[in-house]
XYZ file of C-alpha atoms in Angstrom:
397
model
C -11.964 1.979 -39.665
C -9.195 0.190 -41.514
C -6.369 -1.205 -39.450
C -2.833 -0.116 -40.298
C -1.840 -3.641 -39.336
C -3.873 -6.792 -38.663
C -5.711 -6.492 -35.357
C -5.325 -8.898 -32.466
C -8.710 -9.091 -30.732
C -9.501 -11.254 -27.715
C -12.690 -12.046 -25.833
C -12.519 -11.676 -22.052
C -14.928 -14.040 -20.217
C -17.150 -12.541 -17.543
C -17.669 -16.044 -16.132
C -13.935 -16.285 -15.436
C -14.728 -14.970 -11.958
C -16.229 -18.351 -11.111
C -13.302 -20.549 -12.129
C -11.634 -22.593 -9.419
C -8.776 -20.126 -9.854
C -10.670 -16.914 -10.747
C -9.513 -15.209 -13.921
C -8.525 -11.575 -13.468
C -7.830 -8.605 -15.710
C -4.478 -8.319 -13.932
C -3.388 -11.568 -15.593
C -3.425 -9.769 -18.953
C -0.823 -7.415 -17.527
C 1.264 -10.091 -15.846
C 1.635 -12.303 -18.936
C 2.080 -9.454 -21.406
C -1.217 -9.945 -23.244
C -2.405 -6.393 -22.593
C 0.592 -4.956 -24.427
C -0.057 -7.201 -27.456
C -3.826 -6.915 -27.809
C -5.363 -4.191 -29.947
C -8.884 -4.777 -28.696
C -10.722 -6.677 -25.972
C -14.323 -7.760 -26.456
C -15.766 -8.124 -22.982
C -18.289 -10.948 -22.874
C -20.853 -10.001 -21.970
C -23.610 -7.413 -21.747
C -27.147 -8.724 -21.735
C -29.991 -8.003 -24.146
C -33.555 -8.665 -22.997
C -36.946 -6.995 -22.816
C -36.116 -4.192 -25.195
C -33.043 -2.939 -23.376
C -29.437 -3.616 -22.473
C -28.374 -4.451 -18.949
C -25.342 -5.438 -16.910
C -25.358 -9.229 -17.192
C -23.669 -10.069 -13.888
C -23.444 -7.249 -11.304
C -21.288 -9.386 -9.020
C -18.618 -9.964 -11.659
C -18.870 -6.572 -13.317
C -19.320 -4.194 -10.377
C -19.259 -5.835 -6.952
C -16.170 -8.041 -6.621
C -13.369 -6.611 -4.485
C -9.782 -7.066 -5.683
C -6.711 -7.023 -3.476
C -3.640 -4.984 -4.339
C -1.990 -8.170 -5.626
C -4.836 -8.872 -8.063
C -5.564 -5.291 -9.077
C -4.279 -3.711 -12.291
C -3.415 -0.516 -10.418
C -1.599 -2.311 -7.599
C -3.986 -0.713 -5.127
C -6.717 -2.608 -3.261
C -10.354 -1.872 -3.996
C -12.335 0.001 -1.381
C -14.952 -2.535 -0.207
C -17.361 0.347 0.397
C -17.107 1.588 -3.184
C -20.049 0.902 -5.481
C -17.703 0.657 -8.470
C -15.488 -2.417 -8.300
C -15.359 -5.718 -10.200
C -14.192 -6.333 -13.748
C -15.449 -2.947 -14.976
C -13.220 -1.095 -12.524
C -10.281 -3.298 -13.499
C -10.921 -2.643 -17.197
C -10.926 1.087 -16.537
C -7.554 0.768 -14.815
C -6.305 -1.341 -17.726
C -7.216 1.405 -20.203
C -5.477 3.970 -18.021
C -2.325 1.854 -18.173
C -2.677 0.967 -21.896
C -4.406 3.973 -23.488
C -4.191 2.606 -27.042
C -6.178 -0.502 -26.069
C -9.821 -0.506 -27.171
C -12.508 -2.358 -25.211
C -15.893 -3.306 -26.674
C -18.856 -4.726 -24.808
C -20.133 -7.889 -26.476
C -23.933 -7.924 -26.408
C -25.443 -11.372 -26.173
C -28.953 -12.592 -25.605
C -31.773 -14.857 -26.636
C -32.115 -14.864 -30.451
C -35.854 -14.267 -30.130
C -35.149 -11.361 -27.791
C -32.736 -9.813 -30.266
C -35.334 -10.229 -32.999
C -37.967 -8.445 -30.900
C -35.632 -5.607 -29.914
C -34.640 -5.032 -33.546
C -38.227 -4.420 -34.693
C -39.035 -0.875 -35.898
C -41.128 -0.005 -32.862
C -38.400 -1.095 -30.418
C -34.974 -0.542 -31.929
C -34.492 3.174 -31.195
C -35.169 2.799 -27.464
C -33.215 -0.456 -27.344
C -30.073 1.087 -28.824
C -30.442 4.169 -26.626
C -30.484 1.955 -23.528
C -27.284 0.195 -24.619
C -25.516 3.506 -25.145
C -26.773 4.939 -21.860
C -25.417 1.999 -19.886
C -22.227 0.956 -21.625
C -20.981 4.106 -23.374
C -22.231 6.805 -21.018
C -21.440 4.516 -18.089
C -24.678 4.580 -16.100
C -24.190 0.982 -14.993
C -26.396 1.147 -11.901
C -27.993 3.764 -9.631
C -25.219 5.894 -8.187
C -22.589 4.598 -10.631
C -21.522 6.852 -13.503
C -18.258 5.695 -15.059
C -18.033 6.639 -18.742
C -15.054 5.878 -20.938
C -14.577 2.164 -20.298
C -16.144 0.844 -23.487
C -15.262 2.026 -26.983
C -18.197 0.455 -28.763
C -20.287 -2.664 -29.232
C -19.790 -6.185 -30.512
C -23.180 -7.594 -31.541
C -23.345 -11.359 -31.014
C -26.790 -12.289 -32.347
C -26.745 -16.066 -32.931
C -28.420 -16.045 -35.393
C -30.882 -13.834 -37.257
C -33.396 -15.856 -39.278
C -34.168 -14.956 -42.877
C -37.222 -12.985 -41.743
C -34.971 -10.967 -39.397
C -32.497 -9.907 -42.097
C -34.015 -6.479 -42.705
C -34.290 -5.684 -39.007
C -30.756 -6.963 -38.420
C -29.407 -4.409 -40.854
C -31.729 -1.704 -39.518
C -30.688 -2.159 -35.888
C -27.027 -1.929 -36.925
C -27.892 1.288 -38.769
C -29.513 2.566 -35.563
C -26.456 1.661 -33.512
C -24.219 3.491 -35.961
C -26.516 6.547 -36.103
C -26.757 6.951 -32.334
C -23.082 6.194 -31.744
C -22.075 9.022 -34.086
C -23.994 11.393 -31.851
C -22.098 10.353 -28.720
C -18.440 10.601 -29.655
C -16.289 9.967 -32.715
C -14.323 6.764 -33.094
C -16.734 4.385 -31.375
C -16.450 0.920 -32.899
C -19.191 -1.429 -34.020
C -18.508 -5.085 -34.763
C -20.587 -8.189 -35.308
C -19.854 -11.840 -34.633
C -21.099 -14.146 -37.382
C -21.245 -17.872 -38.064
C -18.448 -19.493 -40.017
C -20.574 -19.424 -43.176
C -22.726 -16.558 -44.508
C -25.353 -19.204 -45.231
C -25.974 -19.286 -41.461
C -27.430 -15.763 -41.765
C -29.821 -16.316 -44.647
C -30.993 -13.201 -46.455
C -28.419 -10.894 -44.862
C -27.009 -8.198 -47.152
C -23.385 -8.382 -46.101
C -22.291 -5.785 -48.619
C -24.594 -3.215 -46.991
C -23.739 -4.301 -43.450
C -20.029 -3.979 -44.193
C -20.562 -0.255 -44.611
C -22.057 -0.011 -41.120
C -19.551 -1.976 -39.047
C -15.833 -1.766 -38.411
C -15.282 -5.499 -38.026
C -17.005 -8.742 -38.917
C -15.654 -11.480 -36.682
C -16.130 -14.930 -38.183
C -16.554 -17.702 -35.642
C -14.211 -20.019 -37.551
C -14.577 -22.881 -35.106
C -16.913 -25.690 -34.092
C -16.757 -27.185 -37.576
C -16.703 -30.503 -35.726
C -17.414 -31.273 -32.086
C -19.028 -33.710 -29.637
C -22.279 -33.526 -31.592
C -20.494 -35.106 -34.564
C -20.603 -38.916 -34.939
C -17.023 -39.014 -36.208
C -13.843 -37.328 -35.059
C -12.535 -34.377 -37.002
C -11.098 -30.911 -36.722
C -12.416 -28.053 -34.649
C -11.104 -25.402 -37.048
C -9.515 -26.719 -40.273
C -7.725 -24.023 -42.237
C -8.116 -26.053 -45.430
C -10.487 -28.894 -46.246
C -9.348 -32.511 -46.335
C -11.069 -34.664 -48.980
C -10.759 -37.639 -46.628
C -13.171 -36.055 -44.135
C -16.357 -38.150 -44.498
C -18.645 -35.419 -43.141
C -17.974 -32.287 -45.174
C -15.371 -30.284 -47.050
C -15.871 -27.045 -45.134
C -12.884 -24.971 -44.027
C -11.790 -21.548 -42.854
C -10.314 -20.804 -46.281
C -13.600 -21.597 -47.997
C -15.700 -19.579 -45.562
C -13.515 -16.494 -45.813
C -13.920 -16.714 -49.580
C -17.697 -17.005 -49.071
C -17.815 -13.761 -47.077
C -15.655 -11.957 -49.626
C -17.969 -13.202 -52.385
C -20.919 -11.907 -50.336
C -19.460 -8.411 -50.516
C -17.386 -8.079 -47.354
C -14.048 -6.283 -47.820
C -11.200 -8.456 -46.612
C -9.940 -5.749 -44.268
C -13.234 -5.907 -42.338
C -12.945 -9.645 -41.638
C -11.486 -11.110 -38.450
C -10.584 -14.808 -38.491
C -11.757 -16.609 -35.363
C -9.149 -18.584 -33.400
C -10.384 -21.094 -30.807
C -8.198 -21.534 -27.740
C -10.052 -24.684 -26.641
C -10.688 -28.221 -27.836
C -13.101 -31.162 -27.897
C -12.723 -34.893 -27.329
C -14.266 -38.231 -28.274
C -13.937 -41.564 -26.461
C -14.223 -45.137 -27.708
C -12.475 -44.220 -30.945
C -11.047 -46.885 -33.258
C -7.288 -46.802 -33.778
C -7.405 -46.682 -37.574
C -5.740 -43.572 -39.049
C -4.599 -42.684 -35.520
C -8.217 -41.989 -34.628
C -8.817 -39.347 -37.298
C -12.235 -39.392 -39.038
C -13.324 -42.392 -36.957
C -16.598 -43.062 -35.150
C -16.565 -42.124 -31.472
C -18.662 -40.816 -28.613
C -18.328 -37.071 -28.198
C -17.615 -35.792 -24.695
C -19.908 -32.928 -23.803
C -18.269 -29.550 -23.304
C -14.930 -28.067 -24.269
C -11.612 -27.863 -22.466
C -9.121 -24.967 -22.522
C -5.827 -25.190 -24.331
C -3.873 -24.959 -21.067
C -5.567 -28.201 -19.952
C -5.073 -30.022 -23.256
C -1.448 -28.886 -23.337
C -0.793 -30.990 -20.232
C -2.177 -34.223 -21.737
C 1.083 -36.062 -22.238
C 0.696 -39.445 -20.545
C -0.197 -42.029 -23.176
C -0.980 -39.493 -25.903
C 0.748 -39.002 -29.222
C 0.426 -35.722 -31.119
C -0.289 -35.671 -34.848
C -0.810 -33.111 -37.573
C -2.854 -33.245 -40.743
C -0.730 -31.447 -43.322
C -3.747 -30.861 -45.546
C -5.977 -29.183 -42.961
C -3.074 -27.681 -41.033
C -4.684 -28.982 -37.851
C -3.313 -30.995 -34.900
C -4.849 -33.751 -32.823
C -4.008 -35.986 -29.878
C -4.763 -39.700 -29.636
C -4.033 -42.316 -26.984
C -5.556 -45.322 -28.753
C -9.155 -44.672 -27.689
C -9.519 -40.950 -26.893
C -9.209 -38.285 -29.606
C -8.717 -34.539 -29.059
C -9.120 -31.768 -31.632
C -7.612 -28.448 -30.596
C -5.277 -25.652 -31.671
C -1.594 -25.471 -30.807
C 1.182 -22.955 -31.400
C 1.903 -24.376 -34.859
C -1.682 -24.191 -36.124
C -2.220 -20.742 -34.590
C 0.939 -19.533 -36.309
C -0.318 -20.794 -39.674
C -3.809 -19.363 -39.210
C -2.645 -15.915 -38.097
C -0.107 -15.895 -40.935
C -2.835 -16.797 -43.397
C -4.995 -13.940 -42.096
C -2.125 -11.487 -42.551
C -1.136 -12.790 -45.976
C -4.724 -12.665 -47.222
C -5.165 -9.041 -46.168
C -7.748 -9.718 -43.473
C -8.469 -7.224 -40.714
C -6.913 -9.545 -38.155
C -7.892 -12.384 -35.846
C -10.213 -12.735 -32.874
C -9.591 -15.141 -30.015
C -12.223 -17.149 -28.188
C -11.254 -16.776 -25.467
C -8.344 -15.328 -23.475
C -8.618 -17.405 -20.305
C -8.200 -20.642 -22.292
C -4.567 -19.834 -23.085
C -1.637 -20.926 -20.916
C -0.628 -18.645 -18.012
C 2.251 -17.462 -20.209
C -0.129 -16.575 -23.086
C 1.567 -19.034 -25.438
C -1.048 -18.966 -28.195
C -1.751 -15.243 -28.052
C 1.958 -14.454 -28.230
C 2.270 -16.800 -31.210
C -0.655 -15.127 -32.987
C 0.789 -11.665 -32.377
C 4.169 -12.657 -33.765
C 2.605 -14.271 -36.847
C 0.437 -11.240 -37.633
C 3.528 -9.033 -37.642
C 5.866 -11.562 -39.290
C 3.700 -14.052 -41.210
C 5.075 -17.235 -42.654
C 4.172 -18.211 -46.201
C 1.004 -20.297 -46.116
C -1.796 -20.408 -48.657
C -3.910 -22.983 -50.414
C -1.568 -23.292 -53.369
C 1.505 -23.589 -51.138
C 0.227 -26.390 -48.929
C 1.777 -29.756 -49.571
C -0.280 -32.702 -50.703
C -1.696 -34.856 -47.895
C 0.985 -36.822 -46.102
C 0.806 -39.672 -43.615
C 0.141 -38.336 -40.143
C 3.126 -38.158 -37.840
C 3.977 -37.119 -34.285
C 4.581 -33.385 -33.939
C 6.262 -30.918 -31.630
C 3.334 -29.191 -29.921
C 5.491 -26.278 -28.755
C 5.881 -24.860 -32.240
C 9.656 -24.913 -31.896
C 9.636 -22.494 -28.957
């Protein structure tokens, strides 16, 4: 599959049910996201013990939605065995028939490695197809047609798994062809091909429709110094490394992946450090990382005492209040990244994850607009590093 235009792909979080304000599929309709997205990757289906399974029956099948929170505008029947997110996704596809939905398969890396072995892979793949494509989610529930394929999120195959990794993708592709035409197969990969040592990406590219690069977590709370979550370009002043999205995309292309198969990852969350020195407005300074991430909608509200800055070299924003530093993405950086993806002929972008956006879908809307109408941004067009300065975090909207 080659997209006629860059794809806008977003991950939908199964765990959104358990937020203080539960996240619903209906919100994608209310804020316009459903009409902009080309594909949803539903996270997650579970891989364990040689088979696929529904990861959370309560979220996927057993939660009852009122008319107000239902995509169809009709309340769920509490006596029905088929409710939850899966029912809402089916209603979403009925309303937006062009929208594709993939089930993202996640599991223990050792479990994936075991399931991909020659003696296990055929039955393993068959179980995934039986549940998620043929729709036999549970006894008495047969609801085919919700999912249009698989997103394989194996983090990460070791060098000794490389052959089985390719072979299990071959098995997925072989069995999927026998079910119905047009089923999609994608993989999520680390931001560098070196994270999947021994993998033949040229061969794998012929098996999958999309390779989604997790172009984020370049720096985070585990890092002793502050830095950028997802720098588009490297900044020589970064004391830790010179890695960047630009460099890693080039690495995958050099490894044999066609550009049109690559999806650039866009994080809709951020990280923070405390106890940061004020030099350079907190950038590249020693600090104590705060465990966990926070969604963009939360960071967007941090106004009291904070100043916003942008690194012109990395095309990345940050917030600093004198002691606390935040790395995140805003409308400006998302616009540049999505534009870069379009200008470089990539297959599109993938968002981790949809519930982290504002209720109005500020970042997703920005990404959609930039994919269709990209601004000029590339390595040779970026200005030389400038002193950091306060920025408009709204992106001029």
